[in-house]
PDB file of N, CA and C in Angstrom:
ATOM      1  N   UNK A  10     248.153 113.935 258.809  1.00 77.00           N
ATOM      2  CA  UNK A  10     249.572 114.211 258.710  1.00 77.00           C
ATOM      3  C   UNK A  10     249.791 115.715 258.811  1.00 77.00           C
ATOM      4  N   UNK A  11     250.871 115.711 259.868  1.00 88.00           N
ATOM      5  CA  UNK A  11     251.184 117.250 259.970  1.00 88.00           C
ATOM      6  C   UNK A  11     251.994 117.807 259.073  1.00 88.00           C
ATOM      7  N   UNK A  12     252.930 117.257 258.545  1.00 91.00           N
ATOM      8  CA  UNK A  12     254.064 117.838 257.587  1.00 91.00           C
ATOM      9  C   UNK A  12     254.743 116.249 257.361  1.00 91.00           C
ATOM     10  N   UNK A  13     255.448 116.551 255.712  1.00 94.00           N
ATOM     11  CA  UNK A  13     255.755 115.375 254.931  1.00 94.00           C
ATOM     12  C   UNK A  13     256.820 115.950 254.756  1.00 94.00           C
ATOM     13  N   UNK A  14     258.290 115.213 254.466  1.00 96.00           N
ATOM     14  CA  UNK A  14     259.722 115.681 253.713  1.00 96.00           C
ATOM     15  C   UNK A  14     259.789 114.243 253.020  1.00 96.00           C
ATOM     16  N   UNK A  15     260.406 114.877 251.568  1.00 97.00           N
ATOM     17  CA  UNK A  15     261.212 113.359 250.996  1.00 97.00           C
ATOM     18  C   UNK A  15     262.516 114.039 251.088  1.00 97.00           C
ATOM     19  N   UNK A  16     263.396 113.199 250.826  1.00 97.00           N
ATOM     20  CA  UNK A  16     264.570 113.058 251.353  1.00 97.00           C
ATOM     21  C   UNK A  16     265.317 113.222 249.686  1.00 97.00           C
ATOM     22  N   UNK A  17     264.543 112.592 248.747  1.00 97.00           N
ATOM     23  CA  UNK A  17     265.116 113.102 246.927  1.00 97.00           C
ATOM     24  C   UNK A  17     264.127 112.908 246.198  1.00 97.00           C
ATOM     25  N   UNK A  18     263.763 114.630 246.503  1.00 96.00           N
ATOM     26  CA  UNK A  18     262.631 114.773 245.444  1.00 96.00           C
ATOM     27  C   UNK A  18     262.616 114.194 243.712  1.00 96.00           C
ATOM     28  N   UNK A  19     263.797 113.665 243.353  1.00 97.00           N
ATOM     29  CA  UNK A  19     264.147 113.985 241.948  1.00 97.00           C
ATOM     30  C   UNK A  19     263.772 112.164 241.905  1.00 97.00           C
ATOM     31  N   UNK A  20     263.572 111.167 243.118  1.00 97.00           N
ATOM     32  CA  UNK A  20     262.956 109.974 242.726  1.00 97.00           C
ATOM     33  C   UNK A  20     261.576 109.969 243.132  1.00 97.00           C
ATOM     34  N   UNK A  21     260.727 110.670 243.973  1.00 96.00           N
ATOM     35  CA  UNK A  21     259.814 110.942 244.453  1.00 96.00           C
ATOM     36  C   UNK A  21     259.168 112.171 244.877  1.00 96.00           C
ATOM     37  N   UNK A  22     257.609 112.044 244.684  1.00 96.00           N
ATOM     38  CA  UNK A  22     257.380 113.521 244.985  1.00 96.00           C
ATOM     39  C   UNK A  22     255.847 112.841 246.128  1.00 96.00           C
ATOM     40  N   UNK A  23     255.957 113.994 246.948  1.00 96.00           N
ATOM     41  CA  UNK A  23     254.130 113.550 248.035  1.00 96.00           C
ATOM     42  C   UNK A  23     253.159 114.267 247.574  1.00 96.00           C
ATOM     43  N   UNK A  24     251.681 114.123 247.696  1.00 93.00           N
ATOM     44  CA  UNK A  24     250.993 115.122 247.454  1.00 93.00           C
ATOM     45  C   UNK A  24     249.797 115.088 248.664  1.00 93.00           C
ATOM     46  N   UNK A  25     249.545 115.322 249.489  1.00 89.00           N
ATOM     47  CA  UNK A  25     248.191 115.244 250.322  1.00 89.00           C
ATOM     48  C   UNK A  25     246.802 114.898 249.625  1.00 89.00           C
ATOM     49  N   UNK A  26     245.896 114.330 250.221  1.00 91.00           N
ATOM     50  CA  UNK A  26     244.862 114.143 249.568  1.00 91.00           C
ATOM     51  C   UNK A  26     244.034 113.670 250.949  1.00 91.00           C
ATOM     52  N   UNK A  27     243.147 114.766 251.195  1.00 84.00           N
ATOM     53  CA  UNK A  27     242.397 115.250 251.896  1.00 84.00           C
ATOM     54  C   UNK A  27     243.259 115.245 253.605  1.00 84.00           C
ATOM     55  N   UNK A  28     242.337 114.821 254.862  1.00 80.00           N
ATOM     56  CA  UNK A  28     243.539 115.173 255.915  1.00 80.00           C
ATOM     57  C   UNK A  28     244.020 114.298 256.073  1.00 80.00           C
ATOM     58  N   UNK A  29     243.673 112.937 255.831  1.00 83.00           N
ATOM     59  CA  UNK A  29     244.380 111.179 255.933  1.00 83.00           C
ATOM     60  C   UNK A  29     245.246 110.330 254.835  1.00 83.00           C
ATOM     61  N   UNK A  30     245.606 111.058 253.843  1.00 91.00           N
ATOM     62  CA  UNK A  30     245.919 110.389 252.502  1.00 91.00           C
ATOM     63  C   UNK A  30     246.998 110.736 251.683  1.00 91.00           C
ATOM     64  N   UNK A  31     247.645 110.582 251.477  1.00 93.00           N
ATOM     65  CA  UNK A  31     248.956 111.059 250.615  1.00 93.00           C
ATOM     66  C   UNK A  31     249.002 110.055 249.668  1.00 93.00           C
ATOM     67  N   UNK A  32     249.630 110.618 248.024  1.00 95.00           N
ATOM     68  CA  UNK A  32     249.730 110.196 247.151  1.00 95.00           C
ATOM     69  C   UNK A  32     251.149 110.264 246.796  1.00 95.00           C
ATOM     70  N   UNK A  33     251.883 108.988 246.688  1.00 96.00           N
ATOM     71  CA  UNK A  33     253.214 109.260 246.140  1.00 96.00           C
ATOM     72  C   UNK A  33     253.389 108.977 244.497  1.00 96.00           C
ATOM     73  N   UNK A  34     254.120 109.940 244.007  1.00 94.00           N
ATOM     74  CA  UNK A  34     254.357 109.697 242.391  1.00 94.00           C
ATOM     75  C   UNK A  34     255.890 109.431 242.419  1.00 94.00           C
ATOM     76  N   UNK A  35     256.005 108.400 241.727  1.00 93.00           N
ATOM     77  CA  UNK A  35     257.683 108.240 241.130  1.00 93.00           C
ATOM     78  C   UNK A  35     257.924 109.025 239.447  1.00 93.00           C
ATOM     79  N   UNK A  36     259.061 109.422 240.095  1.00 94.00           N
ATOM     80  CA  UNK A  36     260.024 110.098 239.025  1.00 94.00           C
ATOM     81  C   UNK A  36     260.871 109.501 238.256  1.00 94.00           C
ATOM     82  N   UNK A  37     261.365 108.937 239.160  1.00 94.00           N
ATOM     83  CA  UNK A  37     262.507 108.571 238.237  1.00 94.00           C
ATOM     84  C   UNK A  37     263.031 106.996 239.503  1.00 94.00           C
ATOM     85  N   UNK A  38     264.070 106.297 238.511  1.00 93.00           N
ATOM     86  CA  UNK A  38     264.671 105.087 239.415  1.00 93.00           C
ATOM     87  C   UNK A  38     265.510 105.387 240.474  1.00 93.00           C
ATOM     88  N   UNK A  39     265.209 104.483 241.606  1.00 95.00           N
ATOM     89  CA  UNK A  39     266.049 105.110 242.737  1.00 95.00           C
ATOM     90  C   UNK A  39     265.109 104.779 244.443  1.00 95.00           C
ATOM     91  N   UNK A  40     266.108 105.424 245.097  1.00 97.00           N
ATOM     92  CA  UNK A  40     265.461 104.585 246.406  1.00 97.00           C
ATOM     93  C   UNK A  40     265.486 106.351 247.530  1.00 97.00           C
ATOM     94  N   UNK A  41     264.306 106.724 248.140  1.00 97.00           N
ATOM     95  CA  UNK A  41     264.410 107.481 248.911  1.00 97.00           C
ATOM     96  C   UNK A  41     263.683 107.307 250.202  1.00 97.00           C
ATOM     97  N   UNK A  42     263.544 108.176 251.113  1.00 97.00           N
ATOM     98  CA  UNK A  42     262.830 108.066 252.758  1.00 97.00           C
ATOM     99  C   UNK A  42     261.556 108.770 252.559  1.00 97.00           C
ATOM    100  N   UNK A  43     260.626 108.706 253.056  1.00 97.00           N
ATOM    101  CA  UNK A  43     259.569 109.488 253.306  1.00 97.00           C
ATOM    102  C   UNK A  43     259.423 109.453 254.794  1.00 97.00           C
ATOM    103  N   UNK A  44     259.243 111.170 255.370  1.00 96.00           N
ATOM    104  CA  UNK A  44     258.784 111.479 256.258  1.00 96.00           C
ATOM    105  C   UNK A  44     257.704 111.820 256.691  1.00 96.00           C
ATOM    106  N   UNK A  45     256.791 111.414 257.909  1.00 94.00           N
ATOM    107  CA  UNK A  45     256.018 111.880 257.955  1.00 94.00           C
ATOM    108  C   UNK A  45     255.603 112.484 259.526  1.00 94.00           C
ATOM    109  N   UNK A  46     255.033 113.336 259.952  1.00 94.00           N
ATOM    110  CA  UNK A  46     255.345 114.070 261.497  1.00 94.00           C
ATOM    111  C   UNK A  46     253.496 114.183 261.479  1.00 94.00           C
ATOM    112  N   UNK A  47     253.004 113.507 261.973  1.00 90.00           N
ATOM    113  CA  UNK A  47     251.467 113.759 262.615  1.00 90.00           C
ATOM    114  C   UNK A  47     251.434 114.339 263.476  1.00 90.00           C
ATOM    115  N   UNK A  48     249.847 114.975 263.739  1.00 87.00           N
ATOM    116  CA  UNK A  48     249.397 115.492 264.276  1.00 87.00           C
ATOM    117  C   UNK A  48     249.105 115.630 265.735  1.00 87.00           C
ATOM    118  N   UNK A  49     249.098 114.426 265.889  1.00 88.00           N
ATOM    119  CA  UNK A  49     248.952 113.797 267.724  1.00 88.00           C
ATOM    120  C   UNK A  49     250.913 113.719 268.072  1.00 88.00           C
ATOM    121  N   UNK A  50     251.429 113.946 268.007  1.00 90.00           N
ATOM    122  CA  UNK A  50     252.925 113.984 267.464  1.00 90.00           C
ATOM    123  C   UNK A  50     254.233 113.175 267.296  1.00 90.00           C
ATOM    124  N   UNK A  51     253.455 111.936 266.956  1.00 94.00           N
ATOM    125  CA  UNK A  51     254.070 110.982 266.006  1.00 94.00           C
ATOM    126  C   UNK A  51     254.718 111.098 264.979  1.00 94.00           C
ATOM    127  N   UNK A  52     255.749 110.241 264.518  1.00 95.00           N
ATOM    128  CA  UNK A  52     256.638 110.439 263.362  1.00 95.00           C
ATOM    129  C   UNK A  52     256.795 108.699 262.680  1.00 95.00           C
ATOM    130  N   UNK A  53     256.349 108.859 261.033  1.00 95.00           N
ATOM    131  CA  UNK A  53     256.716 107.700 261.100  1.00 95.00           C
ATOM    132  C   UNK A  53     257.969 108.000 259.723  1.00 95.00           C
ATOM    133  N   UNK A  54     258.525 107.144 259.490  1.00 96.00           N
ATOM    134  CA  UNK A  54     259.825 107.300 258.439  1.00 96.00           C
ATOM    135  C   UNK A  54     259.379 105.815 257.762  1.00 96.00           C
ATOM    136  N   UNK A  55     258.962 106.029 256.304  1.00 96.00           N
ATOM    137  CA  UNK A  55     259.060 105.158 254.937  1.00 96.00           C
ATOM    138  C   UNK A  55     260.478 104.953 253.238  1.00 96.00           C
ATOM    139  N   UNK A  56     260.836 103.994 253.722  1.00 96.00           N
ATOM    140  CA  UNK A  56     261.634 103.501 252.680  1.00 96.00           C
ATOM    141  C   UNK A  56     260.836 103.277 251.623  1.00 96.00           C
ATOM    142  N   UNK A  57     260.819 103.648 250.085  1.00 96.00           N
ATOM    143  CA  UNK A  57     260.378 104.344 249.144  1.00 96.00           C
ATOM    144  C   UNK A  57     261.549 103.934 248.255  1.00 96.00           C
ATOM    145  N   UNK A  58     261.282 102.375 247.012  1.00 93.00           N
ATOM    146  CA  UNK A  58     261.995 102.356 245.880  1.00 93.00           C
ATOM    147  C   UNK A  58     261.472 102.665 245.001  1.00 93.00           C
ATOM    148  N   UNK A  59     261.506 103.001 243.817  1.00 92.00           N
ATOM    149  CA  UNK A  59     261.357 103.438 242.892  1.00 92.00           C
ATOM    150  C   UNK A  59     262.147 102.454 241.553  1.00 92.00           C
ATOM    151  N   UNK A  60     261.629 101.936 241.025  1.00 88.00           N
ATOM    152  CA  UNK A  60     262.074 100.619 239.687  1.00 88.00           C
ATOM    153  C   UNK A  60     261.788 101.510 238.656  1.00 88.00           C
ATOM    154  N   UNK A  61     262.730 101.417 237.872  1.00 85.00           N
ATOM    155  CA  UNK A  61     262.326 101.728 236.130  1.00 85.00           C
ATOM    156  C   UNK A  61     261.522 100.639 235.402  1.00 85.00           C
ATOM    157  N   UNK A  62     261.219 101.430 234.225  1.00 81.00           N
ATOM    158  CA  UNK A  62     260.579 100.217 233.212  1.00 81.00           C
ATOM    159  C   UNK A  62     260.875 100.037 232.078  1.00 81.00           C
ATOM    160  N   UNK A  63     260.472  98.780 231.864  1.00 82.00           N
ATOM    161  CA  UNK A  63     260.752  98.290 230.705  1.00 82.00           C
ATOM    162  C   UNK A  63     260.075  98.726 229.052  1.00 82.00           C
ATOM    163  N   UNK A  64     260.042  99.323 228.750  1.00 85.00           N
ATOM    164  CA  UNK A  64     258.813 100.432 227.882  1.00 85.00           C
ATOM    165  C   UNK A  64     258.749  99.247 226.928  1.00 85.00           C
ATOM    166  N   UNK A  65     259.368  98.232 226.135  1.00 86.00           N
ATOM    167  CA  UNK A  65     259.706  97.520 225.356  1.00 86.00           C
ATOM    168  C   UNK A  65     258.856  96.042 225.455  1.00 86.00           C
ATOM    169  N   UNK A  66     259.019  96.297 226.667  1.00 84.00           N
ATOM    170  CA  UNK A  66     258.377  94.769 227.527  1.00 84.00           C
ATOM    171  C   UNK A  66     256.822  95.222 227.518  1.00 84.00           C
ATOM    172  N   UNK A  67     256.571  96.048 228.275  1.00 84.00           N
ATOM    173  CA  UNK A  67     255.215  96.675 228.611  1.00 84.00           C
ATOM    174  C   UNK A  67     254.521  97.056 227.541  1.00 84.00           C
ATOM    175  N   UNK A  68     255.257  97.442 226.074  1.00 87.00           N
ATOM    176  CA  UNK A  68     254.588  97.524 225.004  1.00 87.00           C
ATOM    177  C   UNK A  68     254.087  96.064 224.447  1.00 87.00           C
ATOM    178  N   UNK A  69     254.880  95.323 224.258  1.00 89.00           N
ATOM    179  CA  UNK A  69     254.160  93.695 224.159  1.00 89.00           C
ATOM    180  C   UNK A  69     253.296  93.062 225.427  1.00 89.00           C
ATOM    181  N   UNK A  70     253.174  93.392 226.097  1.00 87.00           N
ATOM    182  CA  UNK A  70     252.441  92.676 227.182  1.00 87.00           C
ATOM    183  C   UNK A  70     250.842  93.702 226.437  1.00 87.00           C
ATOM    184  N   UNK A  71     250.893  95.037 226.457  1.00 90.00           N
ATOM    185  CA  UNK A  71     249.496  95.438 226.163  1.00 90.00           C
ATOM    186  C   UNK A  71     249.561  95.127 224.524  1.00 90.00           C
ATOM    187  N   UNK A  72     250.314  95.220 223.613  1.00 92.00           N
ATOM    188  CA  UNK A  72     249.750  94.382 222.464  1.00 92.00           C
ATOM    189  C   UNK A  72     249.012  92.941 222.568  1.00 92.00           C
ATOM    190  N   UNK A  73     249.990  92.199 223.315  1.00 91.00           N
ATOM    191  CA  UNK A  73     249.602  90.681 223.276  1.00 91.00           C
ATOM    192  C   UNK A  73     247.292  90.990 224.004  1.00 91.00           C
ATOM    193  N   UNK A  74     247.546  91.738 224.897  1.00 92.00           N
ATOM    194  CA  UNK A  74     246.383  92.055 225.810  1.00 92.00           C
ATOM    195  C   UNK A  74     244.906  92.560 224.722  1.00 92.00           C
ATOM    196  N   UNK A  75     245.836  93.443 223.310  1.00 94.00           N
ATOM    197  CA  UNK A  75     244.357  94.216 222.642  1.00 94.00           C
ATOM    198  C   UNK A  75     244.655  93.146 221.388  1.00 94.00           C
ATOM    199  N   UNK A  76     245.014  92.106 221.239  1.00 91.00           N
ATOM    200  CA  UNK A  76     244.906  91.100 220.224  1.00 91.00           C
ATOM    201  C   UNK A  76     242.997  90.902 220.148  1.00 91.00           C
ATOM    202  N   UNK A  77     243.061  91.051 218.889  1.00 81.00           N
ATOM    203  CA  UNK A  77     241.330  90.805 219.044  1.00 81.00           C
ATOM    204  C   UNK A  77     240.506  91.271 219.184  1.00 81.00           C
ATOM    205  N   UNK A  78     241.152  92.419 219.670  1.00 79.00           N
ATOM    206  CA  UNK A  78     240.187  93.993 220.429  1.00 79.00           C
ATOM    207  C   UNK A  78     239.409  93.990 218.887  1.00 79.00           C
TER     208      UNK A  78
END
């Protein structure tokens, strides 16, 4: 990949990882584009949602999980 843009950094961020690999982290809830412009000079464009969570839910699912631990 030659160069990456997101379109709202504030739901997503890119990070490169090595010359073939990008890592996306979510921020926050919400829906953005990812760009991407290669090297041979291709372009591809990714739709990128982003879901919130349930902190409440996900706390009983790993309780129910270390029962017994």
């Amino acid at each position: 990949t030659e160069r990456v843009a997101v379109g709202n950094g504030k739901v997503v961020s890119v990070s490169p990882v090595g010359d073939s690999q990008l890592v996306l982290i979510g921020h926050a809830p919400g829906n953005t584009v990812v760009q991407m412009w290669m090297r041979g000079g291709g372009m591809h464009r990714i739709a990128v949602s982003v879901a919130g969570s349930d902190l409440a839910s996900t706390l009983s699912v790993v309780e129910g999980l270390l029962q017994g631990v």
